[in-house]
């Protein structure tokens, strides 16, 4: 769809464009791009389980930990198949055997996010963060939920926490920049989009949104330069901005 770029609609534009970052996360199996290595991947059952031994070392001996691991594997498979409600049931069962495992809570949050049950997702991401404070993915997801529900300052706070742990997360810079754009703090938005571009120079949405921030700041030349770059990276929405506002 073509998004109008009339100056009286800055919030609408930034609100629509942030959905690109949400979709990027969902398409990567619930794992934000640029995720910190300090936090385990939710859809990969080969990661460390319970924060102790590699999952391959979990014995199949009927212990609670072994039962939790088997259920975790099953839930992971269901997540990959986008059977999110089934996965929720499975992860809840796994949680009974391993109630302090942050990966289980994180995957529950991811499932509920995919089901658009944001309150439950936020609650489970909160549990994941409680058990693993360095889980940048849970922090980024929490930021996105707050953004989607209109709590912009809270979303900024979560992205900032994630970036304090790992400043290489270009999607966190991008999302925080979008949040700043939503509240019309274009100077901070430009700074964050620039950091995202520095980390990932082929992320077209960062150029598009930075161009919008430049445009609303009164710098059409820099806006057009960014939109042309976004267009060259295959972002079709930038072509409409170029046609309407660039010489």
PDB file of C-alpha atoms in Angstrom:
ATOM      1  CA  UNK A   1       0.000   0.000   0.000  1.00  0.00           C
ATOM      2  CA  UNK A   2       1.058   3.606  -0.526  1.00  0.00           C
ATOM      3  CA  UNK A   3       1.335   5.535   2.705  1.00  0.00           C
ATOM      4  CA  UNK A   4       0.541   9.258   2.409  1.00  0.00           C
ATOM      5  CA  UNK A   5       3.336  11.585   3.452  1.00  0.00           C
ATOM      6  CA  UNK A   6       1.338  14.715   4.256  1.00  0.00           C
ATOM      7  CA  UNK A   7       2.997  16.567   7.075  1.00  0.00           C
ATOM      8  CA  UNK A   8      -0.103  16.447   9.266  1.00  0.00           C
ATOM      9  CA  UNK A   9       0.216  12.658   9.562  1.00  0.00           C
ATOM     10  CA  UNK A  10       3.676  12.040  11.030  1.00  0.00           C
ATOM     11  CA  UNK A  11       2.443   9.745  13.791  1.00  0.00           C
ATOM     12  CA  UNK A  12       0.476   7.619  11.359  1.00  0.00           C
ATOM     13  CA  UNK A  13       3.480   7.147   9.117  1.00  0.00           C
ATOM     14  CA  UNK A  14       5.827   6.093  11.886  1.00  0.00           C
ATOM     15  CA  UNK A  15       3.126   3.835  13.322  1.00  0.00           C
ATOM     16  CA  UNK A  16       2.722   1.987  10.040  1.00  0.00           C
ATOM     17  CA  UNK A  17       6.406   1.673   9.310  1.00  0.00           C
ATOM     18  CA  UNK A  18       7.275   0.130  12.662  1.00  0.00           C
ATOM     19  CA  UNK A  19       5.268  -2.911  11.613  1.00  0.00           C
ATOM     20  CA  UNK A  20       8.075  -3.804   9.253  1.00  0.00           C
ATOM     21  CA  UNK A  21      10.305  -4.456  12.270  1.00  0.00           C
ATOM     22  CA  UNK A  22       7.638  -6.553  13.926  1.00  0.00           C
ATOM     23  CA  UNK A  23       7.273  -8.711  10.833  1.00  0.00           C
ATOM     24  CA  UNK A  24      11.022  -9.118  10.589  1.00  0.00           C
ATOM     25  CA  UNK A  25      11.053 -10.550  14.086  1.00  0.00           C
ATOM     26  CA  UNK A  26       8.183 -12.941  13.443  1.00  0.00           C
ATOM     27  CA  UNK A  27       9.670 -14.261  10.246  1.00  0.00           C
ATOM     28  CA  UNK A  28      12.872 -15.100  12.105  1.00  0.00           C
ATOM     29  CA  UNK A  29      11.035 -17.635  14.313  1.00  0.00           C
ATOM     30  CA  UNK A  30      10.456 -15.240  17.152  1.00  0.00           C
ATOM     31  CA  UNK A  31      14.070 -14.205  17.411  1.00  0.00           C
ATOM     32  CA  UNK A  32      14.890 -10.519  16.846  1.00  0.00           C
ATOM     33  CA  UNK A  33      17.601  -9.870  14.275  1.00  0.00           C
ATOM     34  CA  UNK A  34      20.922  -9.084  15.913  1.00  0.00           C
ATOM     35  CA  UNK A  35      20.003 -10.897  19.103  1.00  0.00           C
ATOM     36  CA  UNK A  36      22.604 -10.852  21.857  1.00  0.00           C
ATOM     37  CA  UNK A  37      24.622 -14.015  22.307  1.00  0.00           C
ATOM     38  CA  UNK A  38      24.013 -13.632  26.015  1.00  0.00           C
ATOM     39  CA  UNK A  39      20.459 -14.868  25.438  1.00  0.00           C
ATOM     40  CA  UNK A  40      19.446 -18.199  23.982  1.00  0.00           C
ATOM     41  CA  UNK A  41      17.444 -18.603  20.780  1.00  0.00           C
ATOM     42  CA  UNK A  42      13.828 -19.546  21.513  1.00  0.00           C
ATOM     43  CA  UNK A  43      13.270 -21.866  18.564  1.00  0.00           C
ATOM     44  CA  UNK A  44      16.505 -23.851  18.769  1.00  0.00           C
ATOM     45  CA  UNK A  45      16.422 -26.883  21.044  1.00  0.00           C
ATOM     46  CA  UNK A  46      20.198 -27.295  20.702  1.00  0.00           C
ATOM     47  CA  UNK A  47      20.797 -24.305  22.962  1.00  0.00           C
ATOM     48  CA  UNK A  48      21.850 -24.573  26.596  1.00  0.00           C
ATOM     49  CA  UNK A  49      18.963 -25.864  28.684  1.00  0.00           C
ATOM     50  CA  UNK A  50      18.420 -24.722  32.291  1.00  0.00           C
ATOM     51  CA  UNK A  51      21.655 -22.760  32.068  1.00  0.00           C
ATOM     52  CA  UNK A  52      23.807 -25.755  32.947  1.00  0.00           C
ATOM     53  CA  UNK A  53      24.662 -28.380  30.325  1.00  0.00           C
ATOM     54  CA  UNK A  54      24.133 -28.472  26.552  1.00  0.00           C
ATOM     55  CA  UNK A  55      20.768 -29.972  25.716  1.00  0.00           C
ATOM     56  CA  UNK A  56      22.474 -32.973  24.070  1.00  0.00           C
ATOM     57  CA  UNK A  57      23.682 -33.968  27.536  1.00  0.00           C
ATOM     58  CA  UNK A  58      20.195 -34.128  29.044  1.00  0.00           C
ATOM     59  CA  UNK A  59      19.617 -37.773  30.031  1.00  0.00           C
ATOM     60  CA  UNK A  60      16.469 -39.607  28.984  1.00  0.00           C
ATOM     61  CA  UNK A  61      16.007 -41.065  32.456  1.00  0.00           C
ATOM     62  CA  UNK A  62      12.593 -39.864  33.530  1.00  0.00           C
ATOM     63  CA  UNK A  63      13.903 -37.057  35.747  1.00  0.00           C
ATOM     64  CA  UNK A  64      12.046 -33.754  35.873  1.00  0.00           C
ATOM     65  CA  UNK A  65      14.793 -32.113  33.863  1.00  0.00           C
ATOM     66  CA  UNK A  66      14.628 -34.785  31.171  1.00  0.00           C
ATOM     67  CA  UNK A  67      10.821 -34.503  30.990  1.00  0.00           C
ATOM     68  CA  UNK A  68      11.071 -30.719  30.722  1.00  0.00           C
ATOM     69  CA  UNK A  69      13.612 -31.004  27.943  1.00  0.00           C
ATOM     70  CA  UNK A  70      11.470 -33.447  25.957  1.00  0.00           C
ATOM     71  CA  UNK A  71       8.480 -31.141  26.264  1.00  0.00           C
ATOM     72  CA  UNK A  72      10.652 -28.183  25.338  1.00  0.00           C
ATOM     73  CA  UNK A  73      11.677 -29.945  22.138  1.00  0.00           C
ATOM     74  CA  UNK A  74       8.058 -30.754  21.327  1.00  0.00           C
ATOM     75  CA  UNK A  75       6.960 -27.159  21.955  1.00  0.00           C
ATOM     76  CA  UNK A  76       9.793 -25.871  19.798  1.00  0.00           C
ATOM     77  CA  UNK A  77       8.633 -28.085  16.931  1.00  0.00           C
ATOM     78  CA  UNK A  78       5.086 -26.796  17.342  1.00  0.00           C
ATOM     79  CA  UNK A  79       6.352 -23.215  17.280  1.00  0.00           C
ATOM     80  CA  UNK A  80       8.223 -23.823  14.033  1.00  0.00           C
ATOM     81  CA  UNK A  81       5.018 -25.253  12.565  1.00  0.00           C
ATOM     82  CA  UNK A  82       3.169 -22.122  13.767  1.00  0.00           C
ATOM     83  CA  UNK A  83       0.931 -24.224  16.004  1.00  0.00           C
ATOM     84  CA  UNK A  84       1.203 -21.611  18.703  1.00  0.00           C
ATOM     85  CA  UNK A  85      -1.703 -22.686  20.894  1.00  0.00           C
ATOM     86  CA  UNK A  86      -0.412 -26.264  20.972  1.00  0.00           C
ATOM     87  CA  UNK A  87       3.041 -24.933  21.797  1.00  0.00           C
ATOM     88  CA  UNK A  88       1.630 -22.903  24.687  1.00  0.00           C
ATOM     89  CA  UNK A  89       0.097 -26.041  26.186  1.00  0.00           C
ATOM     90  CA  UNK A  90       3.360 -27.925  25.781  1.00  0.00           C
ATOM     91  CA  UNK A  91       5.556 -25.193  27.257  1.00  0.00           C
ATOM     92  CA  UNK A  92       3.210 -24.822  30.221  1.00  0.00           C
ATOM     93  CA  UNK A  93       3.684 -28.531  30.874  1.00  0.00           C
ATOM     94  CA  UNK A  94       7.449 -28.126  30.567  1.00  0.00           C
ATOM     95  CA  UNK A  95       7.324 -25.275  33.059  1.00  0.00           C
ATOM     96  CA  UNK A  96       5.841 -27.604  35.683  1.00  0.00           C
ATOM     97  CA  UNK A  97       9.027 -29.699  35.552  1.00  0.00           C
ATOM     98  CA  UNK A  98      11.483 -26.793  35.201  1.00  0.00           C
ATOM     99  CA  UNK A  99       9.838 -23.665  36.671  1.00  0.00           C
ATOM    100  CA  UNK A 100      12.957 -21.476  36.616  1.00  0.00           C
ATOM    101  CA  UNK A 101      13.986 -21.977  32.984  1.00  0.00           C
ATOM    102  CA  UNK A 102      13.989 -18.583  31.209  1.00  0.00           C
ATOM    103  CA  UNK A 103      13.790 -20.195  27.759  1.00  0.00           C
ATOM    104  CA  UNK A 104      10.397 -21.694  28.548  1.00  0.00           C
ATOM    105  CA  UNK A 105       9.021 -18.330  29.639  1.00  0.00           C
ATOM    106  CA  UNK A 106      10.549 -16.634  26.613  1.00  0.00           C
ATOM    107  CA  UNK A 107       8.976 -19.134  24.229  1.00  0.00           C
ATOM    108  CA  UNK A 108       5.618 -18.738  25.941  1.00  0.00           C
ATOM    109  CA  UNK A 109       5.914 -14.989  25.446  1.00  0.00           C
ATOM    110  CA  UNK A 110       6.794 -15.501  21.786  1.00  0.00           C
ATOM    111  CA  UNK A 111       3.790 -17.773  21.252  1.00  0.00           C
ATOM    112  CA  UNK A 112       1.381 -15.367  22.883  1.00  0.00           C
ATOM    113  CA  UNK A 113       2.911 -12.521  20.862  1.00  0.00           C
ATOM    114  CA  UNK A 114       2.210 -14.472  17.670  1.00  0.00           C
ATOM    115  CA  UNK A 115      -1.346 -15.057  18.905  1.00  0.00           C
ATOM    116  CA  UNK A 116      -1.654 -11.289  19.527  1.00  0.00           C
ATOM    117  CA  UNK A 117      -2.403 -11.907  23.199  1.00  0.00           C
ATOM    118  CA  UNK A 118      -0.093  -9.121  24.235  1.00  0.00           C
ATOM    119  CA  UNK A 119      -0.860  -8.947  27.955  1.00  0.00           C
ATOM    120  CA  UNK A 120       0.043 -12.603  28.420  1.00  0.00           C
ATOM    121  CA  UNK A 121       3.080 -12.213  26.172  1.00  0.00           C
ATOM    122  CA  UNK A 122       4.310  -9.274  28.221  1.00  0.00           C
ATOM    123  CA  UNK A 123       3.850 -11.227  31.440  1.00  0.00           C
ATOM    124  CA  UNK A 124       5.912 -14.191  30.224  1.00  0.00           C
ATOM    125  CA  UNK A 125       8.608 -11.983  28.734  1.00  0.00           C
ATOM    126  CA  UNK A 126       8.783 -10.341  32.141  1.00  0.00           C
ATOM    127  CA  UNK A 127       9.358 -13.745  33.729  1.00  0.00           C
ATOM    128  CA  UNK A 128      12.064 -14.518  31.155  1.00  0.00           C
ATOM    129  CA  UNK A 129      13.808 -11.262  32.046  1.00  0.00           C
ATOM    130  CA  UNK A 130      13.465 -11.996  35.756  1.00  0.00           C
ATOM    131  CA  UNK A 131      15.274 -15.320  35.352  1.00  0.00           C
ATOM    132  CA  UNK A 132      17.704 -13.994  32.728  1.00  0.00           C
ATOM    133  CA  UNK A 133      18.151 -10.198  32.962  1.00  0.00           C
ATOM    134  CA  UNK A 134      20.449 -10.204  29.908  1.00  0.00           C
ATOM    135  CA  UNK A 135      17.763 -11.585  27.572  1.00  0.00           C
ATOM    136  CA  UNK A 136      17.755  -8.823  24.989  1.00  0.00           C
ATOM    137  CA  UNK A 137      15.118 -10.536  22.852  1.00  0.00           C
ATOM    138  CA  UNK A 138      12.599 -10.495  25.700  1.00  0.00           C
ATOM    139  CA  UNK A 139      13.407  -6.822  26.268  1.00  0.00           C
ATOM    140  CA  UNK A 140      12.942  -5.960  22.580  1.00  0.00           C
ATOM    141  CA  UNK A 141       9.665  -7.871  22.387  1.00  0.00           C
ATOM    142  CA  UNK A 142       8.448  -6.085  25.512  1.00  0.00           C
ATOM    143  CA  UNK A 143       9.309  -2.786  23.874  1.00  0.00           C
ATOM    144  CA  UNK A 144       7.334  -3.683  20.769  1.00  0.00           C
ATOM    145  CA  UNK A 145       4.277  -4.675  22.785  1.00  0.00           C
ATOM    146  CA  UNK A 146       4.318  -1.394  24.677  1.00  0.00           C
ATOM    147  CA  UNK A 147       4.652   0.437  21.348  1.00  0.00           C
ATOM    148  CA  UNK A 148       1.746  -1.444  19.783  1.00  0.00           C
ATOM    149  CA  UNK A 149      -0.409  -0.627  22.787  1.00  0.00           C
ATOM    150  CA  UNK A 150       0.514   3.058  22.683  1.00  0.00           C
ATOM    151  CA  UNK A 151       2.869   3.225  25.662  1.00  0.00           C
ATOM    152  CA  UNK A 152       5.689   4.860  23.767  1.00  0.00           C
ATOM    153  CA  UNK A 153       7.936   5.931  26.647  1.00  0.00           C
ATOM    154  CA  UNK A 154       7.783   2.413  28.095  1.00  0.00           C
ATOM    155  CA  UNK A 155       8.814   0.996  24.731  1.00  0.00           C
ATOM    156  CA  UNK A 156      11.789   3.363  24.645  1.00  0.00           C
ATOM    157  CA  UNK A 157      12.794   2.234  28.130  1.00  0.00           C
ATOM    158  CA  UNK A 158      12.840  -1.434  27.127  1.00  0.00           C
ATOM    159  CA  UNK A 159      14.840  -0.793  23.952  1.00  0.00           C
ATOM    160  CA  UNK A 160      17.305   1.243  25.988  1.00  0.00           C
ATOM    161  CA  UNK A 161      17.744  -1.626  28.455  1.00  0.00           C
ATOM    162  CA  UNK A 162      18.447  -4.009  25.565  1.00  0.00           C
ATOM    163  CA  UNK A 163      20.970  -1.621  24.027  1.00  0.00           C
ATOM    164  CA  UNK A 164      22.720  -1.173  27.364  1.00  0.00           C
ATOM    165  CA  UNK A 165      23.372  -4.926  27.257  1.00  0.00           C
ATOM    166  CA  UNK A 166      24.282  -5.143  23.566  1.00  0.00           C
ATOM    167  CA  UNK A 167      24.665  -1.995  21.459  1.00  0.00           C
ATOM    168  CA  UNK A 168      24.996  -4.029  18.239  1.00  0.00           C
ATOM    169  CA  UNK A 169      21.255  -4.772  18.039  1.00  0.00           C
ATOM    170  CA  UNK A 170      20.317  -2.775  14.961  1.00  0.00           C
ATOM    171  CA  UNK A 171      16.629  -3.662  15.278  1.00  0.00           C
ATOM    172  CA  UNK A 172      16.602  -2.217  18.805  1.00  0.00           C
ATOM    173  CA  UNK A 173      18.112   1.028  17.473  1.00  0.00           C
ATOM    174  CA  UNK A 174      15.598   1.010  14.635  1.00  0.00           C
ATOM    175  CA  UNK A 175      12.612   0.330  16.897  1.00  0.00           C
ATOM    176  CA  UNK A 176      13.671   2.946  19.427  1.00  0.00           C
ATOM    177  CA  UNK A 177      14.129   5.444  16.618  1.00  0.00           C
ATOM    178  CA  UNK A 178      10.613   4.668  15.448  1.00  0.00           C
ATOM    179  CA  UNK A 179       9.316   5.243  18.975  1.00  0.00           C
ATOM    180  CA  UNK A 180      11.068   8.600  19.096  1.00  0.00           C
ATOM    181  CA  UNK A 181       9.505   9.421  15.744  1.00  0.00           C
ATOM    182  CA  UNK A 182       6.092   8.576  17.127  1.00  0.00           C
ATOM    183  CA  UNK A 183       6.484  11.249  19.817  1.00  0.00           C
ATOM    184  CA  UNK A 184       8.024  13.651  17.252  1.00  0.00           C
ATOM    185  CA  UNK A 185      11.477  13.722  18.848  1.00  0.00           C
ATOM    186  CA  UNK A 186      13.102  13.700  15.424  1.00  0.00           C
ATOM    187  CA  UNK A 187      16.624  14.532  16.575  1.00  0.00           C
ATOM    188  CA  UNK A 188      16.794  11.369  18.684  1.00  0.00           C
ATOM    189  CA  UNK A 189      15.032   9.386  15.981  1.00  0.00           C
ATOM    190  CA  UNK A 190      17.655  10.402  13.427  1.00  0.00           C
ATOM    191  CA  UNK A 191      20.463   9.457  15.811  1.00  0.00           C
ATOM    192  CA  UNK A 192      18.976   5.999  16.417  1.00  0.00           C
ATOM    193  CA  UNK A 193      18.267   5.289  12.748  1.00  0.00           C
ATOM    194  CA  UNK A 194      21.844   6.330  11.992  1.00  0.00           C
ATOM    195  CA  UNK A 195      23.142   3.798  14.522  1.00  0.00           C
ATOM    196  CA  UNK A 196      20.958   1.104  12.958  1.00  0.00           C
ATOM    197  CA  UNK A 197      22.348   1.964   9.525  1.00  0.00           C
ATOM    198  CA  UNK A 198      25.914   1.893  10.811  1.00  0.00           C
ATOM    199  CA  UNK A 199      25.365  -1.681  12.008  1.00  0.00           C
ATOM    200  CA  UNK A 200      23.258  -2.802   9.033  1.00  0.00           C
ATOM    201  CA  UNK A 201      23.839  -0.533   6.012  1.00  0.00           C
ATOM    202  CA  UNK A 202      21.356  -2.439   3.833  1.00  0.00           C
ATOM    203  CA  UNK A 203      18.324  -2.065   6.110  1.00  0.00           C
ATOM    204  CA  UNK A 204      16.012  -0.068   3.858  1.00  0.00           C
ATOM    205  CA  UNK A 205      13.450   0.751   6.551  1.00  0.00           C
ATOM    206  CA  UNK A 206      16.092   2.569   8.589  1.00  0.00           C
ATOM    207  CA  UNK A 207      16.832   4.823   5.624  1.00  0.00           C
ATOM    208  CA  UNK A 208      13.112   5.321   4.977  1.00  0.00           C
ATOM    209  CA  UNK A 209      12.322   6.300   8.549  1.00  0.00           C
ATOM    210  CA  UNK A 210      15.415   8.455   8.900  1.00  0.00           C
ATOM    211  CA  UNK A 211      14.296  10.233   5.736  1.00  0.00           C
ATOM    212  CA  UNK A 212      10.913  10.864   7.312  1.00  0.00           C
ATOM    213  CA  UNK A 213      12.591  12.256  10.423  1.00  0.00           C
ATOM    214  CA  UNK A 214      14.726  14.528   8.265  1.00  0.00           C
ATOM    215  CA  UNK A 215      11.660  15.619   6.316  1.00  0.00           C
ATOM    216  CA  UNK A 216       9.713  16.572   9.440  1.00  0.00           C
ATOM    217  CA  UNK A 217      12.813  18.351  10.745  1.00  0.00           C
ATOM    218  CA  UNK A 218      12.751  20.542   7.628  1.00  0.00           C
ATOM    219  CA  UNK A 219      15.713  18.982   5.814  1.00  0.00           C
ATOM    220  CA  UNK A 220      14.248  17.811   2.522  1.00  0.00           C
ATOM    221  CA  UNK A 221      17.638  17.312   0.873  1.00  0.00           C
ATOM    222  CA  UNK A 222      18.778  14.729   3.408  1.00  0.00           C
ATOM    223  CA  UNK A 223      15.302  13.177   3.414  1.00  0.00           C
ATOM    224  CA  UNK A 224      15.428  12.665  -0.346  1.00  0.00           C
ATOM    225  CA  UNK A 225      18.919  11.227  -0.154  1.00  0.00           C
ATOM    226  CA  UNK A 226      17.736   8.624   2.364  1.00  0.00           C
ATOM    227  CA  UNK A 227      14.573   7.811   0.412  1.00  0.00           C
ATOM    228  CA  UNK A 228      16.596   7.258  -2.743  1.00  0.00           C
ATOM    229  CA  UNK A 229      18.857   4.906  -0.819  1.00  0.00           C
ATOM    230  CA  UNK A 230      15.811   3.076   0.569  1.00  0.00           C
ATOM    231  CA  UNK A 231      14.448   2.772  -2.953  1.00  0.00           C
ATOM    232  CA  UNK A 232      17.739   1.359  -4.216  1.00  0.00           C
ATOM    233  CA  UNK A 233      17.486  -1.276  -1.479  1.00  0.00           C
ATOM    234  CA  UNK A 234      14.104  -2.358  -2.824  1.00  0.00           C
ATOM    235  CA  UNK A 235      11.737  -0.481  -0.499  1.00  0.00           C
ATOM    236  CA  UNK A 236       8.897   0.454  -2.822  1.00  0.00           C
ATOM    237  CA  UNK A 237       7.227   2.875  -0.409  1.00  0.00           C
ATOM    238  CA  UNK A 238      10.202   5.202  -0.806  1.00  0.00           C
ATOM    239  CA  UNK A 239       9.346   5.756  -4.480  1.00  0.00           C
ATOM    240  CA  UNK A 240       6.141   7.569  -3.555  1.00  0.00           C
ATOM    241  CA  UNK A 241       8.002   9.893  -1.210  1.00  0.00           C
ATOM    242  CA  UNK A 242      10.554  10.646  -3.925  1.00  0.00           C
ATOM    243  CA  UNK A 243       7.851  11.372  -6.497  1.00  0.00           C
ATOM    244  CA  UNK A 244       6.005  13.770  -4.209  1.00  0.00           C
ATOM    245  CA  UNK A 245       8.742  15.577  -2.346  1.00  0.00           C
ATOM    246  CA  UNK A 246      12.073  15.269  -4.139  1.00  0.00           C
ATOM    247  CA  UNK A 247      13.316  17.432  -7.043  1.00  0.00           C
TER     248      UNK A 247
END
